[in-house]
Amino acid sequence: MSDAAVIDVGSNSVRLVLYRLEGRAVWTVFNEKVLAGLGRDLAVTGRLSPEGVEAALAALTRFKALLDAGRPAQIYAAATAAVRDAKDGEAFRARVLAETGLQLRVLSGKEEARYAAYGVEAGCPAGAGVVGDLGGASLELIRLQDGEPSDGVTLPLGPFALAEQGRFDADRVKAIAVKAIAPVAGRLGAETLNAVGGAWRSLAILHMRMTDYPLEIVHQYEMTRREALEAARIIARQSKSSLDRIEGMSRRRLETLPHAAAVMEALIETLDVQRVVMSAYGLREGLLYEGMAPALRAVDPLIAGCAALGARQGVNEDLAPALEAWLRPAFATLEPVFGRRDPVLLAAACRLADLGARLHPDHRADLLFEQVLRAPIAGMDHAERVFLACAAFARHTAATTIPEPELVARLLSHDRYRRARALGSAMRLGCDLSGRSAELLSHARLEFKNNTVLVQAEEDWAAMLLGEQTAKRTAALAGLLDREPRLRPVKGTFERKVVAAE
């Protein structure tokens, strides 16, 4: 476990984020930004905004004081397009060093694109498609295939780069964007656009509100081509007075929202994008990801995040891998409901099996449902998030009245919901059968065969099969799978299946 800090000096905002790193799991513990608008005058004067410079320096002075007090193990301080392109960018960098002691690394456009791609990979492993990172002054584009980024490009398509004066003209901005993107469309065209940047996140939030989407979590929020184009066209052509009535967004963010929508429209059409996936991870997380050892990068962030979350409240660190080893062979015989993701989701759910150990038993299931549903864990889409929440709920209760039933029904198919309940019920069986003992669980076996749910125990350990609760848990799981329950002792010992903890 270690702490890290990233200072991101962008064209629009200056931000400090403090992270807690628990292996591959990345937690944001502090996040502060100032909308300094460093690049606001760039297209007209070629220089940084004087007011923006003073606002940025004040923010950086405060950030340095926070870092001196917190002393994180790693500190990254990076500046992007505005400082990179401004005539006085180097003078600003020297002043930052003199007044705060912070050594800003000015990223090239290709570096900025690469770190955005690394950020997307950090939040969604084995991602594919094109990554688009829209900032105040530039748009970075880069292909991501099997977790590896290609050479990226930077285009002057941020709102500050186009020097929009007077009334915003969506068609003009779109035409400029199409012209800039067209030369690279051949090598960057992709089915999926992984959208990075605050303005596009705001666009996604508005789309959620427009469609009454029940889970307002931006990371891994998806829109089809049609949905994204409709939203972009509506937002890009809204009047200023209409935008001003939007609640929950800063005035400065709203000012750039129509521009972001027009650029997205151009990007979707020019690159022939079929779906847009929002990423809350970007350049800052990309810097952290690059600093990880290759072996650590290869760890699944969902499993690592669930393990870290469970470890905070759990009482038995050996239980999760033992439970996974116990459940995996049986569930591997069932028809997949998430394709190749089924084993990952089972492993993640097992890391949450002991999460409620210190919660009140009368409220444990409901509390865990909400906690897992909205946990700041990367590596899962929204359907998978609901699946894990339902499994965590069923781990602690057989009740069929689940929290937020309309949300569950909208985001999870019936088959996936039944599988989540079965997985939760199976975890409950394993935990109660063994008294949450990894050692005792190793002397039992779970099988789904011949239309039964079969729980076996080695003959010398057959006493664990006794009791009303064990029979009840087995029957509950069997009912969810439309099978018959059966418990029996067997001679000999079982082969030990071990799953390494994340």
Short mmCIF file of C-alpha atoms in Angstrom, two decimals:
data_model
loop_
_atom_site.label_atom_id
_atom_site.label_comp_id
_atom_site.label_asym_id
_atom_site.label_seq_id
_atom_site.Cartn_x
_atom_site.Cartn_y
_atom_site.Cartn_z
CA MET A 1 0.00 0.00 0.00
CA SER A 2 1.33 3.46 -0.87
CA ASP A 3 0.17 7.00 -1.60
CA ALA A 4 0.66 8.90 -4.84
CA ALA A 5 -0.19 12.41 -6.03
CA VAL A 6 -0.79 13.79 -9.50
CA ILE A 7 -0.84 17.49 -10.35
CA ASP A 8 -2.41 18.06 -13.75
CA VAL A 9 -1.99 21.54 -15.22
CA GLY A 10 -4.42 21.60 -18.11
CA SER A 11 -5.66 24.25 -20.49
CA ASN A 12 -8.84 24.74 -18.52
CA SER A 13 -8.29 23.26 -15.04
CA VAL A 14 -5.46 22.82 -12.56
CA ARG A 15 -6.03 19.78 -10.40
CA LEU A 16 -4.46 17.83 -7.55
CA VAL A 17 -5.53 14.23 -6.97
CA LEU A 18 -4.23 12.12 -4.09
CA TYR A 19 -4.44 8.36 -4.55
CA ARG A 20 -4.11 5.33 -2.31
CA LEU A 21 -2.55 2.45 -4.23
CA GLU A 22 -3.31 -1.05 -2.97
CA GLY A 23 -1.54 -3.12 -5.56
CA ARG A 24 -3.54 -2.77 -8.80
CA ALA A 25 -6.45 -1.14 -6.95
CA VAL A 26 -6.42 2.66 -7.21
CA TRP A 27 -8.50 4.76 -4.80
CA THR A 28 -9.00 8.51 -5.02
CA VAL A 29 -8.75 9.95 -1.52
CA PHE A 30 -8.60 13.68 -2.34
CA ASN A 31 -9.49 15.63 -5.46
CA GLU A 32 -9.37 19.39 -5.86
CA LYS A 33 -9.47 21.47 -9.02
CA VAL A 34 -9.40 25.13 -9.99
CA LEU A 35 -10.85 26.18 -13.35
CA ALA A 36 -8.01 28.60 -14.04
CA GLY A 37 -8.51 28.82 -17.80
CA LEU A 38 -4.80 29.01 -18.62
CA GLY A 39 -5.44 28.49 -22.31
CA ARG A 40 -8.40 30.82 -22.63
CA ASP A 41 -6.50 33.46 -24.67
CA LEU A 42 -4.23 31.06 -26.53
CA ALA A 43 -5.85 31.21 -29.98
CA VAL A 44 -5.91 35.02 -29.97
CA THR A 45 -2.66 36.02 -28.25
CA GLY A 46 -0.59 32.86 -28.39
CA ARG A 47 0.05 33.36 -24.69
CA LEU A 48 -1.37 32.08 -21.43
CA SER A 49 -4.22 34.00 -19.85
CA PRO A 50 -2.74 36.46 -17.29
CA GLU A 51 -5.65 35.86 -14.93
CA GLY A 52 -5.29 32.13 -15.51
CA VAL A 53 -1.60 32.25 -14.65
CA GLU A 54 -2.29 33.90 -11.29
CA ALA A 55 -5.13 31.48 -10.50
CA ALA A 56 -2.95 28.52 -11.45
CA LEU A 57 -0.03 29.71 -9.34
CA ALA A 58 -2.27 30.24 -6.33
CA ALA A 59 -3.65 26.71 -6.75
CA LEU A 60 -0.20 25.18 -7.19
CA THR A 61 1.11 26.98 -4.12
CA ARG A 62 -1.74 25.48 -2.09
CA PHE A 63 -1.20 22.05 -3.64
CA LYS A 64 2.50 22.13 -2.73
CA ALA A 65 1.59 22.84 0.91
CA LEU A 66 -0.76 19.83 0.90
CA LEU A 67 1.96 17.62 -0.56
CA ASP A 68 4.51 18.81 1.99
CA ALA A 69 2.11 17.82 4.75
CA GLY A 70 0.98 14.50 3.26
CA ARG A 71 4.34 13.38 1.82
CA PRO A 72 3.06 10.87 -0.75
CA ALA A 73 5.58 8.31 -1.95
CA GLN A 74 5.17 9.32 -5.59
CA ILE A 75 4.46 12.76 -7.04
CA TYR A 76 3.72 13.41 -10.71
CA ALA A 77 3.36 16.98 -11.96
CA ALA A 78 2.45 17.39 -15.63
CA ALA A 79 1.34 20.21 -17.91
CA THR A 80 -0.44 19.75 -21.22
CA ALA A 81 -1.48 21.68 -24.34
CA ALA A 82 -1.72 25.26 -23.06
CA VAL A 83 1.73 25.31 -21.44
CA ARG A 84 3.13 23.26 -24.32
CA ASP A 85 1.90 25.62 -27.05
CA ALA A 86 2.01 29.07 -25.41
CA LYS A 87 4.85 31.48 -26.22
CA ASP A 88 5.26 32.09 -22.50
CA GLY A 89 4.80 28.45 -21.50
CA GLU A 90 8.44 28.00 -20.50
CA ALA A 91 8.37 31.23 -18.52
CA PHE A 92 5.30 29.96 -16.64
CA ARG A 93 7.05 26.68 -15.92
CA ALA A 94 10.09 28.53 -14.56
CA ARG A 95 7.89 30.70 -12.38
CA VAL A 96 6.11 27.63 -10.98
CA LEU A 97 9.47 26.13 -10.06
CA ALA A 98 10.71 29.35 -8.45
CA GLU A 99 7.55 30.04 -6.44
CA THR A 100 6.44 26.53 -5.48
CA GLY A 101 9.39 24.23 -6.03
CA LEU A 102 7.27 22.03 -8.32
CA GLN A 103 9.03 20.75 -11.44
CA LEU A 104 6.36 20.58 -14.15
CA ARG A 105 6.86 18.04 -16.90
CA VAL A 106 5.44 19.44 -20.12
CA LEU A 107 3.98 16.57 -22.10
CA SER A 108 4.14 16.40 -25.86
CA GLY A 109 0.90 15.77 -27.73
CA LYS A 110 1.86 12.14 -28.36
CA GLU A 111 2.75 11.64 -24.71
CA GLU A 112 -0.55 13.13 -23.65
CA ALA A 113 -2.40 10.76 -25.97
CA ARG A 114 -0.43 7.77 -24.69
CA TYR A 115 -1.17 8.57 -21.06
CA ALA A 116 -4.86 8.97 -21.85
CA ALA A 117 -4.79 5.49 -23.42
CA TYR A 118 -2.96 4.09 -20.41
CA GLY A 119 -5.65 5.63 -18.21
CA VAL A 120 -8.42 3.93 -20.17
CA GLU A 121 -6.52 0.64 -19.90
CA ALA A 122 -6.12 1.16 -16.15
CA GLY A 123 -9.88 1.53 -15.80
CA CYS A 124 -10.92 -1.12 -18.30
CA PRO A 125 -8.27 -3.76 -19.08
CA ALA A 126 -7.87 -5.10 -22.60
CA GLY A 127 -9.80 -2.11 -23.92
CA ALA A 128 -10.04 -1.59 -27.64
CA GLY A 129 -11.00 1.17 -30.05
CA VAL A 130 -9.97 4.77 -30.27
CA VAL A 131 -9.32 6.89 -27.18
CA GLY A 132 -10.36 10.52 -27.48
CA ASP A 133 -9.25 12.94 -24.76
CA LEU A 134 -10.80 16.39 -25.17
CA GLY A 135 -9.20 19.16 -23.14
CA GLY A 136 -9.43 22.91 -23.13
CA ALA A 137 -7.04 23.43 -26.05
CA SER A 138 -6.60 20.09 -27.80
CA LEU A 139 -8.07 16.72 -28.71
CA GLU A 140 -5.77 13.72 -28.39
CA LEU A 141 -6.63 10.60 -30.40
CA ILE A 142 -4.94 7.21 -30.15
CA ARG A 143 -5.82 3.62 -30.99
CA LEU A 144 -5.90 1.03 -28.20
CA GLN A 145 -5.75 -2.65 -29.09
CA ASP A 146 -5.28 -5.51 -26.61
CA GLY A 147 -4.17 -3.01 -24.00
CA GLU A 148 -1.41 -1.48 -26.15
CA PRO A 149 -1.61 2.08 -27.53
CA SER A 150 -0.45 3.02 -31.02
CA ASP A 151 1.08 6.35 -32.01
CA GLY A 152 -1.30 9.13 -31.08
CA VAL A 153 -2.06 12.50 -32.59
CA THR A 154 -3.00 15.83 -31.07
CA LEU A 155 -5.39 18.17 -32.85
CA PRO A 156 -6.15 21.83 -31.97
CA LEU A 157 -9.84 21.19 -31.37
CA GLY A 158 -10.36 22.28 -27.77
CA PRO A 159 -12.72 25.23 -27.18
CA PHE A 160 -9.84 27.61 -26.38
CA ALA A 161 -7.98 26.67 -29.58
CA LEU A 162 -10.78 27.77 -31.91
CA ALA A 163 -11.21 31.27 -30.48
CA GLU A 164 -14.98 31.18 -30.62
CA GLN A 165 -16.19 34.72 -30.43
CA GLY A 166 -19.78 35.81 -29.94
CA ARG A 167 -22.59 33.33 -30.50
CA PHE A 168 -21.49 29.69 -30.59
CA ASP A 169 -21.91 28.09 -34.03
CA ALA A 170 -22.18 24.31 -33.72
CA ASP A 171 -22.09 23.69 -37.47
CA ARG A 172 -18.89 25.74 -37.83
CA VAL A 173 -17.16 23.86 -35.01
CA LYS A 174 -18.28 20.53 -36.41
CA ALA A 175 -16.97 21.41 -39.88
CA ILE A 176 -13.58 22.45 -38.47
CA ALA A 177 -13.40 19.23 -36.47
CA VAL A 178 -14.31 17.05 -39.46
CA LYS A 179 -11.59 18.71 -41.54
CA ALA A 180 -8.99 18.16 -38.81
CA ILE A 181 -9.96 14.55 -38.10
CA ALA A 182 -10.39 13.36 -41.70
CA PRO A 183 -6.64 12.96 -42.50
CA VAL A 184 -6.16 10.49 -39.61
CA ALA A 185 -9.51 8.70 -39.95
CA GLY A 186 -7.99 5.84 -41.96
CA ARG A 187 -5.73 4.68 -39.15
CA LEU A 188 -7.84 5.79 -36.18
CA GLY A 189 -11.32 4.71 -37.27
CA ALA A 190 -12.82 2.31 -34.74
CA GLU A 191 -16.10 0.82 -33.62
CA THR A 192 -15.67 2.09 -30.04
CA LEU A 193 -14.81 5.60 -28.87
CA ASN A 194 -13.42 5.64 -25.34
CA ALA A 195 -14.27 9.21 -24.32
CA VAL A 196 -12.01 10.97 -21.80
CA GLY A 197 -12.31 14.48 -20.42
CA GLY A 198 -14.51 16.54 -18.14
CA ALA A 199 -16.67 18.07 -20.87
CA TRP A 200 -17.57 14.69 -22.31
CA ARG A 201 -18.29 13.34 -18.84
CA SER A 202 -20.73 16.22 -18.39
CA LEU A 203 -22.35 15.32 -21.71
CA ALA A 204 -22.81 11.75 -20.47
CA ILE A 205 -24.44 12.98 -17.25
CA LEU A 206 -26.89 15.07 -19.26
CA HIS A 207 -27.72 12.05 -21.43
CA MET A 208 -28.42 10.02 -18.28
CA ARG A 209 -30.84 12.68 -17.15
CA MET A 210 -32.47 12.91 -20.57
CA THR A 211 -33.12 9.15 -20.60
CA ASP A 212 -33.92 8.72 -16.88
CA TYR A 213 -30.95 6.38 -16.57
CA PRO A 214 -31.06 4.98 -13.03
CA LEU A 215 -27.34 4.69 -12.21
CA GLU A 216 -25.51 8.02 -12.40
CA ILE A 217 -21.98 6.65 -12.59
CA VAL A 218 -20.00 7.99 -15.53
CA HIS A 219 -17.24 5.38 -15.68
CA GLN A 220 -18.08 2.75 -18.32
CA TYR A 221 -21.39 4.42 -19.18
CA GLU A 222 -22.24 3.43 -22.74
CA MET A 223 -24.16 5.09 -25.53
CA THR A 224 -24.99 3.62 -28.91
CA ARG A 225 -24.04 5.59 -32.02
CA ARG A 226 -27.61 6.81 -32.38
CA GLU A 227 -27.90 7.80 -28.72
CA ALA A 228 -24.58 9.64 -28.71
CA LEU A 229 -25.33 11.50 -31.94
CA GLU A 230 -28.79 12.54 -30.75
CA ALA A 231 -27.40 13.79 -27.44
CA ALA A 232 -24.51 15.63 -29.09
CA ARG A 233 -26.77 17.33 -31.62
CA ILE A 234 -29.30 18.42 -29.01
CA ILE A 235 -26.69 19.74 -26.57
CA ALA A 236 -24.57 21.47 -29.22
CA ARG A 237 -27.57 23.47 -30.39
CA GLN A 238 -29.04 24.44 -27.03
CA SER A 239 -29.36 28.13 -26.28
CA LYS A 240 -27.18 29.63 -23.60
CA SER A 241 -30.23 30.35 -21.45
CA SER A 242 -31.26 26.68 -21.64
CA LEU A 243 -27.81 25.53 -20.59
CA ASP A 244 -27.74 28.01 -17.72
CA ARG A 245 -30.79 26.27 -16.23
CA ILE A 246 -28.93 22.97 -15.88
CA GLU A 247 -28.32 22.21 -12.21
CA GLY A 248 -25.26 20.58 -10.72
CA MET A 249 -22.65 21.79 -13.22
CA SER A 250 -20.29 24.73 -13.02
CA ARG A 251 -20.84 27.73 -15.27
CA ARG A 252 -17.42 27.33 -16.87
CA ARG A 253 -18.08 23.68 -17.66
CA LEU A 254 -21.40 24.60 -19.26
CA GLU A 255 -19.64 27.18 -21.43
CA THR A 256 -17.58 24.47 -23.13
CA LEU A 257 -20.29 21.80 -23.28
CA PRO A 258 -21.77 22.72 -26.70
CA HIS A 259 -18.27 22.72 -28.17
CA ALA A 260 -17.56 19.26 -26.73
CA ALA A 261 -20.85 18.00 -28.18
CA ALA A 262 -20.07 19.35 -31.66
CA VAL A 263 -16.61 17.75 -31.64
CA MET A 264 -18.08 14.42 -30.51
CA GLU A 265 -20.61 14.55 -33.34
CA ALA A 266 -17.79 15.11 -35.84
CA LEU A 267 -15.68 12.36 -34.33
CA ILE A 268 -18.47 9.76 -34.40
CA GLU A 269 -19.32 10.47 -38.03
CA THR A 270 -15.76 10.79 -39.34
CA LEU A 271 -14.35 7.72 -37.57
CA ASP A 272 -17.57 5.69 -38.09
CA VAL A 273 -17.92 5.06 -34.35
CA GLN A 274 -20.71 2.65 -33.35
CA ARG A 275 -20.65 3.09 -29.59
CA VAL A 276 -19.26 5.56 -27.07
CA VAL A 277 -17.90 4.35 -23.71
CA MET A 278 -17.12 6.96 -21.08
CA SER A 279 -13.93 6.65 -19.05
CA ALA A 280 -13.49 8.45 -15.74
CA TYR A 281 -9.87 7.35 -15.93
CA GLY A 282 -7.52 9.37 -18.11
CA LEU A 283 -4.14 11.06 -18.15
CA ARG A 284 -3.66 11.15 -14.39
CA GLU A 285 -4.39 7.46 -13.91
CA GLY A 286 -2.27 6.78 -16.99
CA LEU A 287 0.73 8.29 -15.26
CA LEU A 288 0.16 5.96 -12.30
CA TYR A 289 -0.36 2.98 -14.59
CA GLU A 290 2.92 3.55 -16.42
CA GLY A 291 4.73 3.52 -13.08
CA MET A 292 3.37 0.07 -12.17
CA ALA A 293 5.49 -3.04 -12.67
CA PRO A 294 4.38 -5.18 -15.65
CA ALA A 295 3.28 -7.99 -13.33
CA LEU A 296 1.08 -5.56 -11.43
CA ARG A 297 -0.47 -4.17 -14.60
CA ALA A 298 -1.51 -7.70 -15.53
CA VAL A 299 -3.65 -8.05 -12.38
CA ASP A 300 -7.36 -7.57 -13.01
CA PRO A 301 -8.42 -4.24 -11.42
CA LEU A 302 -11.93 -5.48 -10.62
CA ILE A 303 -10.67 -8.47 -8.61
CA ALA A 304 -7.98 -6.32 -6.97
CA GLY A 305 -10.48 -3.59 -6.12
CA CYS A 306 -12.98 -6.02 -4.61
CA ALA A 307 -10.20 -7.69 -2.62
CA ALA A 308 -9.05 -4.34 -1.23
CA LEU A 309 -12.61 -3.32 -0.39
CA GLY A 310 -13.35 -6.62 1.30
CA ALA A 311 -10.10 -6.57 3.28
CA ARG A 312 -11.14 -3.36 5.02
CA GLN A 313 -14.01 -5.06 6.84
CA GLY A 314 -13.31 -8.76 6.50
CA VAL A 315 -12.04 -11.01 9.24
CA ASN A 316 -10.52 -13.87 7.23
CA GLU A 317 -8.15 -13.04 4.37
CA ASP A 318 -7.90 -16.72 3.33
CA LEU A 319 -11.63 -17.12 2.80
CA ALA A 320 -11.98 -15.37 -0.59
CA PRO A 321 -9.48 -17.47 -2.59
CA ALA A 322 -10.68 -20.65 -0.88
CA LEU A 323 -14.31 -19.81 -1.70
CA GLU A 324 -13.39 -19.08 -5.32
CA ALA A 325 -11.58 -22.42 -5.61
CA TRP A 326 -14.64 -24.16 -4.12
CA LEU A 327 -17.19 -22.50 -6.41
CA ARG A 328 -15.34 -22.22 -9.70
CA PRO A 329 -15.56 -25.88 -10.90
CA ALA A 330 -19.31 -26.07 -10.29
CA PHE A 331 -20.14 -22.71 -11.89
CA ALA A 332 -17.91 -23.51 -14.88
CA THR A 333 -20.45 -26.19 -15.83
CA LEU A 334 -23.24 -23.63 -16.21
CA GLU A 335 -24.02 -21.73 -19.40
CA PRO A 336 -22.11 -18.40 -19.24
CA VAL A 337 -24.17 -15.25 -18.79
CA PHE A 338 -21.30 -12.78 -19.34
CA GLY A 339 -19.20 -14.88 -21.72
CA ARG A 340 -15.51 -14.92 -20.82
CA ARG A 341 -16.19 -12.50 -17.98
CA ASP A 342 -18.01 -15.09 -15.86
CA PRO A 343 -14.86 -16.37 -14.05
CA VAL A 344 -13.70 -12.80 -13.36
CA LEU A 345 -17.05 -11.86 -11.85
CA LEU A 346 -17.08 -14.99 -9.72
CA ALA A 347 -13.59 -14.17 -8.42
CA ALA A 348 -14.62 -10.58 -7.72
CA ALA A 349 -17.79 -11.66 -5.88
CA CYS A 350 -15.79 -14.03 -3.67
CA ARG A 351 -13.54 -11.13 -2.66
CA LEU A 352 -16.69 -9.42 -1.37
CA ALA A 353 -18.02 -12.46 0.49
CA ASP A 354 -16.82 -11.27 3.90
CA LEU A 355 -17.44 -7.57 3.27
CA GLY A 356 -20.38 -7.37 5.67
CA ALA A 357 -18.70 -9.11 8.60
CA ARG A 358 -18.86 -6.02 10.80
CA LEU A 359 -22.26 -4.73 9.70
CA HIS A 360 -25.52 -5.22 11.60
CA PRO A 361 -27.04 -8.53 10.40
CA ASP A 362 -30.55 -7.05 10.08
CA HIS A 363 -29.35 -4.45 7.55
CA ARG A 364 -26.25 -6.11 6.11
CA ALA A 365 -27.72 -7.22 2.78
CA ASP A 366 -29.26 -3.85 1.91
CA LEU A 367 -26.15 -1.93 2.94
CA LEU A 368 -23.88 -4.15 0.89
CA PHE A 369 -26.07 -3.87 -2.18
CA GLU A 370 -25.70 -0.08 -2.14
CA GLN A 371 -22.01 -0.16 -1.29
CA VAL A 372 -21.07 -2.58 -4.05
CA LEU A 373 -23.36 -0.95 -6.62
CA ARG A 374 -21.64 2.43 -6.25
CA ALA A 375 -18.16 1.39 -5.14
CA PRO A 376 -15.37 3.38 -6.87
CA ILE A 377 -13.87 0.22 -8.36
CA ALA A 378 -12.61 0.03 -11.94
CA GLY A 379 -12.77 -2.81 -14.40
CA MET A 380 -16.52 -3.42 -14.72
CA ASP A 381 -19.35 -2.11 -16.85
CA HIS A 382 -22.72 -1.13 -15.42
CA ALA A 383 -24.40 -4.51 -15.91
CA GLU A 384 -21.50 -6.22 -14.14
CA ARG A 385 -21.73 -3.66 -11.34
CA VAL A 386 -25.42 -4.51 -10.78
CA PHE A 387 -24.64 -8.24 -11.01
CA LEU A 388 -22.07 -8.01 -8.21
CA ALA A 389 -24.42 -5.90 -6.07
CA CYS A 390 -27.17 -8.52 -6.45
CA ALA A 391 -24.72 -11.33 -5.63
CA ALA A 392 -23.53 -9.47 -2.51
CA PHE A 393 -27.16 -9.02 -1.46
CA ALA A 394 -27.97 -12.72 -1.95
CA ARG A 395 -24.83 -13.68 -0.04
CA HIS A 396 -26.57 -12.52 3.15
CA THR A 397 -30.28 -13.12 2.58
CA ALA A 398 -32.70 -15.32 0.67
CA ALA A 399 -35.16 -12.42 0.37
CA THR A 400 -36.43 -11.82 -3.14
CA THR A 401 -37.33 -8.16 -2.53
CA ILE A 402 -34.14 -6.51 -3.68
CA PRO A 403 -33.22 -2.81 -3.29
CA GLU A 404 -33.81 -0.60 -6.32
CA PRO A 405 -35.77 -3.22 -8.31
CA GLU A 406 -36.41 -0.89 -11.26
CA LEU A 407 -32.69 -0.23 -11.66
CA VAL A 408 -31.95 -3.94 -11.51
CA ALA A 409 -34.64 -4.78 -14.05
CA ARG A 410 -33.38 -2.13 -16.47
CA LEU A 411 -29.68 -2.99 -16.33
CA LEU A 412 -29.69 -6.75 -15.73
CA SER A 413 -31.38 -9.43 -17.81
CA HIS A 414 -33.49 -12.05 -16.05
CA ASP A 415 -30.89 -14.77 -16.66
CA ARG A 416 -28.10 -12.62 -15.23
CA TYR A 417 -30.19 -11.68 -12.22
CA ARG A 418 -30.95 -15.35 -11.47
CA ARG A 419 -27.25 -16.20 -11.82
CA ALA A 420 -26.31 -13.37 -9.44
CA ARG A 421 -28.75 -14.74 -6.86
CA ALA A 422 -27.39 -18.24 -7.37
CA LEU A 423 -23.81 -17.05 -6.93
CA GLY A 424 -24.71 -15.15 -3.77
CA SER A 425 -26.60 -18.17 -2.44
CA ALA A 426 -23.64 -20.44 -3.21
CA MET A 427 -21.28 -18.09 -1.36
CA ARG A 428 -23.66 -18.12 1.57
CA LEU A 429 -23.69 -21.92 1.53
CA GLY A 430 -19.90 -22.14 1.43
CA CYS A 431 -19.41 -19.59 4.20
CA ASP A 432 -22.01 -21.13 6.51
CA LEU A 433 -21.02 -24.72 5.76
CA SER A 434 -17.44 -23.99 6.79
CA GLY A 435 -18.04 -21.37 9.44
CA ARG A 436 -16.03 -19.08 7.13
CA SER A 437 -13.00 -21.34 7.55
CA ALA A 438 -10.84 -21.82 4.47
CA GLU A 439 -9.36 -24.98 5.99
CA LEU A 440 -12.73 -26.57 6.68
CA LEU A 441 -14.06 -25.61 3.25
CA SER A 442 -11.18 -27.52 1.62
CA HIS A 443 -12.67 -30.75 2.99
CA ALA A 444 -15.93 -30.22 1.09
CA ARG A 445 -16.88 -30.11 -2.56
CA LEU A 446 -19.73 -28.51 -4.54
CA GLU A 447 -20.94 -30.04 -7.80
CA PHE A 448 -23.79 -29.38 -10.22
CA LYS A 449 -24.55 -32.63 -12.01
CA ASN A 450 -27.38 -34.99 -12.87
CA ASN A 451 -29.90 -32.25 -12.12
CA THR A 452 -28.68 -31.92 -8.53
CA VAL A 453 -26.78 -29.52 -6.34
CA LEU A 454 -24.43 -31.95 -4.65
CA VAL A 455 -22.51 -30.99 -1.50
CA GLN A 456 -19.97 -33.60 -0.44
CA ALA A 457 -17.60 -33.79 2.52
CA GLU A 458 -14.68 -36.07 3.24
CA GLU A 459 -15.78 -38.89 5.55
CA ASP A 460 -13.64 -37.67 8.45
CA TRP A 461 -15.26 -34.23 8.13
CA ALA A 462 -18.82 -35.36 7.46
CA ALA A 463 -20.09 -33.58 10.58
CA MET A 464 -20.07 -30.30 8.68
CA LEU A 465 -23.00 -31.60 6.60
CA LEU A 466 -25.21 -31.94 9.65
CA GLY A 467 -27.71 -29.39 10.84
CA GLU A 468 -30.81 -27.64 9.57
CA GLN A 469 -28.93 -24.58 8.30
CA THR A 470 -26.67 -26.54 5.95
CA ALA A 471 -29.66 -28.37 4.47
CA LYS A 472 -31.55 -25.10 4.17
CA ARG A 473 -28.70 -23.31 2.34
CA THR A 474 -28.24 -26.22 -0.05
CA ALA A 475 -31.96 -26.34 -0.81
CA ALA A 476 -32.04 -22.57 -1.46
CA LEU A 477 -29.22 -22.82 -4.01
CA ALA A 478 -30.81 -25.85 -5.65
CA GLY A 479 -34.11 -24.01 -5.99
CA LEU A 480 -32.45 -21.10 -7.79
CA LEU A 481 -30.90 -23.52 -10.28
CA ASP A 482 -34.06 -25.65 -10.67
CA ARG A 483 -32.28 -28.70 -9.26
CA GLU A 484 -32.58 -31.09 -6.36
CA PRO A 485 -30.40 -30.70 -3.24
CA ARG A 486 -28.21 -33.57 -2.07
CA LEU A 487 -25.63 -33.89 0.71
CA ARG A 488 -23.36 -36.88 1.24
CA PRO A 489 -20.02 -37.90 2.80
CA VAL A 490 -17.41 -39.62 0.62
CA LYS A 491 -14.39 -41.78 1.39
CA GLY A 492 -10.88 -40.47 0.84
CA THR A 493 -9.76 -36.89 0.45
CA PHE A 494 -10.40 -34.26 -2.21
CA GLU A 495 -7.74 -32.82 -4.44
CA ARG A 496 -6.89 -29.38 -3.09
CA LYS A 497 -7.65 -26.51 -5.45
CA VAL A 498 -5.87 -23.33 -4.51
CA VAL A 499 -6.45 -19.88 -5.96
CA ALA A 500 -3.82 -17.27 -5.17
CA ALA A 501 -5.09 -14.15 -3.48
CA GLU A 502 -4.86 -10.95 -5.52
#
